[in-house]
Amino acid sequence: PQVQALLDSRAPVITLVAKSDRRHIERALRTDVAENCAMVRDTVRLLVAEGRRVFLDAEHFFDGYAADPATALRVLDAAMGAGADVAVLCDTNGGQLPGRLAETVGEVAARTGFRIGIHCQDDTGCAVANTIAAVEAGATHVQCTANGYGERAGNADLFAVIGNLTTKLGMPVVPRPRLGDLTRTAHALAETAHISPDRHQPYVGAAAFAHKAGLHASAIKVDPALYHHVDPDVVGNGTRILVSEMAGRTSLELKCLELGFGLDDLEALSRAVARIKRLEAGGWSFEAADASL
């Protein structure tokens, strides 16, 4: 009935999840490797015969490959031999680190010749790094989630992955002009999910290109590239100057420009900065209170 439901959905692309770790096959599914591969083969063959494009998510692949490479590869062979389009290697428990994961992806791609995909969970905080490492090792299909939403610690963040692949590796995974929609899209999806946007989210967070220290602000005034790893406008974000007890005259000058008016009188800037520092010492906070400034 599950396979029929997939066909009834009329989805042109279907992703199947299959165990690729012998321990899971025998202890969780309570079957043997031959039967597991037969189920994979039969299901993929049926879906392909019905005109569907099939991706095979090989669950727990990296742990399975480390423990028993032959079984893990046998599951991939069963799916790809039956017509699956992509063999997606899944770090299901999120326990991999970039070096070993990239090594495995490279080995599997070289040994099989299959089109390889990657699916990373973030349990070690390495989902984005692992995804990028996999691409550099030969993966050409990437599975991510918007803002990294997912079970436990989450998945690889789609927006960070797009930002890295496009601006760091020069891969046109989305048309360059559409990169400017990244921040707006990330925030819109957070609102739809009723989850507050992560201010510190790479590329699209409100604090991703924010500067608080006076030393940073002075450098930004000279050349934003001195502190920005990429032009924030490229991803639809922007530079933010935060005024606090750490601010200097340049911070306040740039903040005034950000708010739409100029204040280039050094003496006035010095007096204003001194007053802000006194007020902050007394318990005021201007960092997120532009109107009070």
Coordinates of C-alpha atoms in Angstrom, one line a residue, residues 18-269:
A18 CA 16.6 1.8 2.5
K19 CA 18.8 0.3 5.2
S20 CA 22.4 0.0 4.1
D21 CA 24.0 -1.0 7.5
R22 CA 23.9 -4.8 8.1
R23 CA 23.2 -4.2 11.8
H24 CA 20.1 -2.3 11.0
I25 CA 19.0 -4.8 8.4
E26 CA 19.3 -7.7 10.7
R27 CA 18.4 -6.2 14.0
A28 CA 15.9 -3.4 13.1
L29 CA 14.2 -4.9 10.0
R30 CA 14.8 -8.5 11.2
T31 CA 15.6 -9.8 7.8
D32 CA 18.8 -10.6 5.9
V33 CA 20.9 -8.7 3.4
A34 CA 19.6 -10.7 0.4
E35 CA 16.0 -10.0 1.2
N36 CA 16.7 -6.3 2.0
C37 CA 18.3 -5.9 -1.4
A38 CA 15.5 -7.8 -3.1
M39 CA 13.0 -5.4 -1.6
V40 CA 15.0 -2.4 -2.8
R41 CA 15.4 -3.8 -6.2
D42 CA 11.8 -4.8 -6.7
T43 CA 10.5 -1.4 -5.4
V44 CA 12.8 0.7 -7.5
R45 CA 12.1 -1.4 -10.6
L46 CA 8.4 -1.0 -10.2
L47 CA 8.6 2.8 -9.8
V48 CA 10.9 3.2 -12.7
A49 CA 8.6 1.0 -14.9
E50 CA 5.8 3.4 -14.0
G51 CA 7.8 6.3 -15.3
R52 CA 9.1 7.7 -12.0
R53 CA 12.6 9.1 -11.3
V54 CA 13.9 7.4 -8.2
F55 CA 16.5 8.6 -5.6
L56 CA 17.7 6.0 -3.1
D57 CA 18.5 7.3 0.3
A58 CA 20.9 4.8 1.8
E59 CA 20.2 5.2 5.5
H60 CA 23.1 4.9 8.0
F61 CA 25.4 4.5 5.0
F62 CA 28.6 5.8 6.6
D63 CA 28.4 3.7 9.7
G64 CA 27.4 0.7 7.6
Y65 CA 30.2 1.2 5.1
A66 CA 32.8 1.5 8.0
A67 CA 31.5 -1.7 9.5
D68 CA 30.8 -3.8 6.4
P69 CA 31.6 -2.1 3.1
A70 CA 30.4 -5.0 1.0
T71 CA 26.9 -4.9 2.4
A72 CA 26.6 -1.1 2.1
L73 CA 27.7 -1.2 -1.6
R74 CA 25.4 -4.2 -2.3
V75 CA 22.4 -2.1 -1.3
L76 CA 23.5 0.7 -3.7
D77 CA 24.0 -1.9 -6.4
A78 CA 20.5 -3.2 -6.0
A79 CA 18.9 0.2 -6.3
M80 CA 21.1 1.5 -9.1
G81 CA 20.9 -1.7 -11.1
A82 CA 17.1 -1.5 -11.0
G83 CA 17.2 2.0 -12.4
A84 CA 17.5 4.5 -9.5
D85 CA 19.0 7.8 -10.6
V86 CA 21.0 8.8 -7.5
A87 CA 22.6 6.9 -4.7
V88 CA 22.3 9.2 -1.7
L89 CA 24.7 8.5 1.1
C90 CA 23.1 9.4 4.4
D91 CA 24.8 10.4 7.7
T92 CA 21.6 9.4 9.5
N93 CA 22.8 9.8 13.1
G94 CA 24.9 12.9 12.2
G95 CA 28.1 11.5 13.7
Q96 CA 30.5 12.0 10.8
L97 CA 33.2 14.6 10.5
P98 CA 34.2 16.2 7.2
G99 CA 37.6 14.4 6.6
R100 CA 36.4 10.8 7.0
L101 CA 33.0 11.6 5.3
A102 CA 34.8 13.1 2.2
E103 CA 37.1 10.1 2.1
T104 CA 34.2 7.7 2.0
V105 CA 32.3 9.7 -0.6
G106 CA 35.4 9.7 -2.9
E107 CA 35.9 6.0 -2.4
V108 CA 32.3 5.1 -3.2
A109 CA 32.1 7.4 -6.2
A110 CA 35.4 5.9 -7.6
R111 CA 34.4 2.2 -6.9
T112 CA 30.9 2.4 -8.3
G113 CA 30.7 5.1 -10.9
F114 CA 27.2 6.0 -9.6
R115 CA 25.8 9.4 -9.3
I116 CA 26.3 10.2 -5.6
G117 CA 24.2 12.3 -3.4
I118 CA 24.7 13.4 0.2
H119 CA 22.3 13.8 3.2
C120 CA 23.7 15.1 6.5
Q121 CA 22.3 15.5 10.0
D122 CA 23.8 18.1 12.3
D123 CA 24.3 16.2 15.5
T124 CA 28.1 17.1 15.6
G125 CA 27.5 20.6 14.2
C126 CA 29.1 19.5 11.0
A127 CA 26.1 19.1 8.6
V128 CA 27.0 22.0 6.4
A129 CA 30.7 21.3 6.4
N130 CA 30.1 17.7 5.7
T131 CA 27.8 18.5 2.8
I132 CA 30.4 20.9 1.2
A133 CA 33.1 18.2 1.8
A134 CA 31.0 15.6 0.1
V135 CA 30.5 17.9 -3.0
E136 CA 34.2 18.5 -3.2
A137 CA 34.7 14.7 -3.0
G138 CA 32.3 14.0 -5.9
A139 CA 28.7 14.2 -4.7
T140 CA 26.5 16.0 -7.3
H141 CA 23.1 15.7 -5.5
V142 CA 22.6 17.5 -2.2
Q143 CA 19.7 17.1 0.3
C144 CA 19.2 20.0 2.8
T145 CA 16.4 21.6 4.7
A146 CA 15.4 25.3 4.9
N147 CA 17.1 26.9 7.8
G148 CA 18.4 23.5 8.8
Y149 CA 15.0 22.4 10.3
G150 CA 14.9 18.8 11.1
E151 CA 14.9 16.1 13.8
R152 CA 17.2 16.3 16.8
A153 CA 19.9 18.9 16.0
G154 CA 18.6 19.4 12.5
N155 CA 19.9 19.0 9.0
A156 CA 22.3 20.8 6.7
D157 CA 21.0 24.4 6.2
L158 CA 19.9 24.9 2.6
F159 CA 20.8 28.6 2.6
A160 CA 24.3 28.1 4.0
V161 CA 24.9 25.3 1.5
I162 CA 23.7 27.5 -1.4
G163 CA 25.8 30.4 -0.2
N164 CA 28.9 28.3 0.1
L165 CA 28.6 26.4 -3.1
T166 CA 27.8 29.6 -5.1
T167 CA 30.1 32.2 -3.5
K168 CA 33.0 29.9 -2.4
L169 CA 33.1 27.1 -4.9
G170 CA 31.7 29.0 -7.9
M171 CA 29.0 26.5 -8.5
P172 CA 25.9 28.1 -10.1
V173 CA 23.4 26.0 -8.1
V174 CA 20.9 28.9 -8.4
P175 CA 21.0 31.8 -10.9
R176 CA 23.3 34.5 -9.5
P177 CA 20.5 37.2 -9.4
R178 CA 18.3 34.8 -7.3
L179 CA 20.9 34.7 -4.6
G180 CA 19.5 38.0 -3.5
D181 CA 16.4 36.3 -2.4
L182 CA 18.1 34.0 0.1
T183 CA 17.6 36.2 3.2
R184 CA 14.0 37.1 2.4
T185 CA 13.1 33.4 1.7
A186 CA 14.8 32.2 4.9
H187 CA 12.9 34.6 7.0
A188 CA 9.6 34.0 5.2
L189 CA 9.9 30.2 5.8
A190 CA 10.8 30.8 9.5
E191 CA 7.6 32.9 9.8
T192 CA 5.6 30.2 8.1
A193 CA 7.0 27.6 10.5
H194 CA 6.3 29.9 13.5
I195 CA 10.0 29.8 14.4
S196 CA 11.9 32.9 15.2
P197 CA 14.7 33.5 12.7
D198 CA 18.2 32.7 13.9
R199 CA 20.0 36.0 14.2
H200 CA 23.3 34.3 13.9
Q201 CA 22.5 32.1 10.9
P202 CA 25.3 32.2 8.3
Y203 CA 24.6 34.4 5.3
V204 CA 21.0 35.3 6.1
G205 CA 20.9 36.0 9.9
A206 CA 20.4 39.6 11.2
A207 CA 23.8 39.4 12.9
A208 CA 25.6 37.7 10.0
F209 CA 27.1 41.0 8.8
A210 CA 26.6 43.0 12.1
H211 CA 29.5 44.9 13.7
K212 CA 29.7 46.0 17.3
A213 CA 33.3 46.8 18.2
G214 CA 34.7 50.2 17.3
L215 CA 37.7 48.6 15.7
H216 CA 35.5 46.6 13.3
A217 CA 33.5 49.7 12.4
S218 CA 36.6 51.7 11.6
A219 CA 37.7 49.0 9.2
I220 CA 34.2 48.8 7.6
K221 CA 34.3 52.5 7.0
V222 CA 37.6 52.0 5.0
D223 CA 36.5 48.9 3.1
P224 CA 33.7 46.6 4.1
A225 CA 35.6 43.7 2.5
L226 CA 38.1 43.9 5.4
Y227 CA 35.5 42.2 7.6
H228 CA 33.0 40.7 5.2
H229 CA 33.7 37.3 3.7
V230 CA 31.2 38.1 1.0
D231 CA 29.2 41.2 0.0
P232 CA 26.0 40.9 2.1
D233 CA 23.9 42.4 -0.7
V234 CA 24.7 39.3 -2.8
V235 CA 22.5 37.2 -0.5
G236 CA 19.9 39.9 0.2
N237 CA 21.3 40.8 3.6
G238 CA 23.0 44.0 4.7
T239 CA 25.6 45.5 6.9
R240 CA 24.5 46.5 10.4
I241 CA 26.4 48.7 12.8
L242 CA 25.5 48.1 16.5
V243 CA 25.9 50.9 18.9
S244 CA 26.8 49.9 22.5
E245 CA 29.3 50.5 25.2
M246 CA 31.9 49.1 22.8
A247 CA 31.2 51.7 20.1
G248 CA 33.5 54.5 19.0
R249 CA 33.0 57.6 17.0
T250 CA 33.1 55.7 13.7
S251 CA 30.4 53.3 14.9
L252 CA 28.1 56.1 15.7
E253 CA 28.9 57.9 12.5
L254 CA 28.1 54.9 10.4
K255 CA 25.0 54.2 12.4
C256 CA 23.8 57.8 11.7
L257 CA 24.3 57.2 8.0
E258 CA 22.4 53.9 8.2
L259 CA 19.5 55.8 9.8
G260 CA 19.5 58.4 7.1
F261 CA 21.4 61.4 8.3
G262 CA 25.0 62.5 8.6
L263 CA 26.9 63.4 11.7
D264 CA 30.5 64.3 10.9
D265 CA 31.2 66.8 13.7
L266 CA 34.0 65.0 15.6
E267 CA 33.3 66.9 18.8
A268 CA 29.5 66.1 18.6
L269 CA 30.3 62.5 17.9

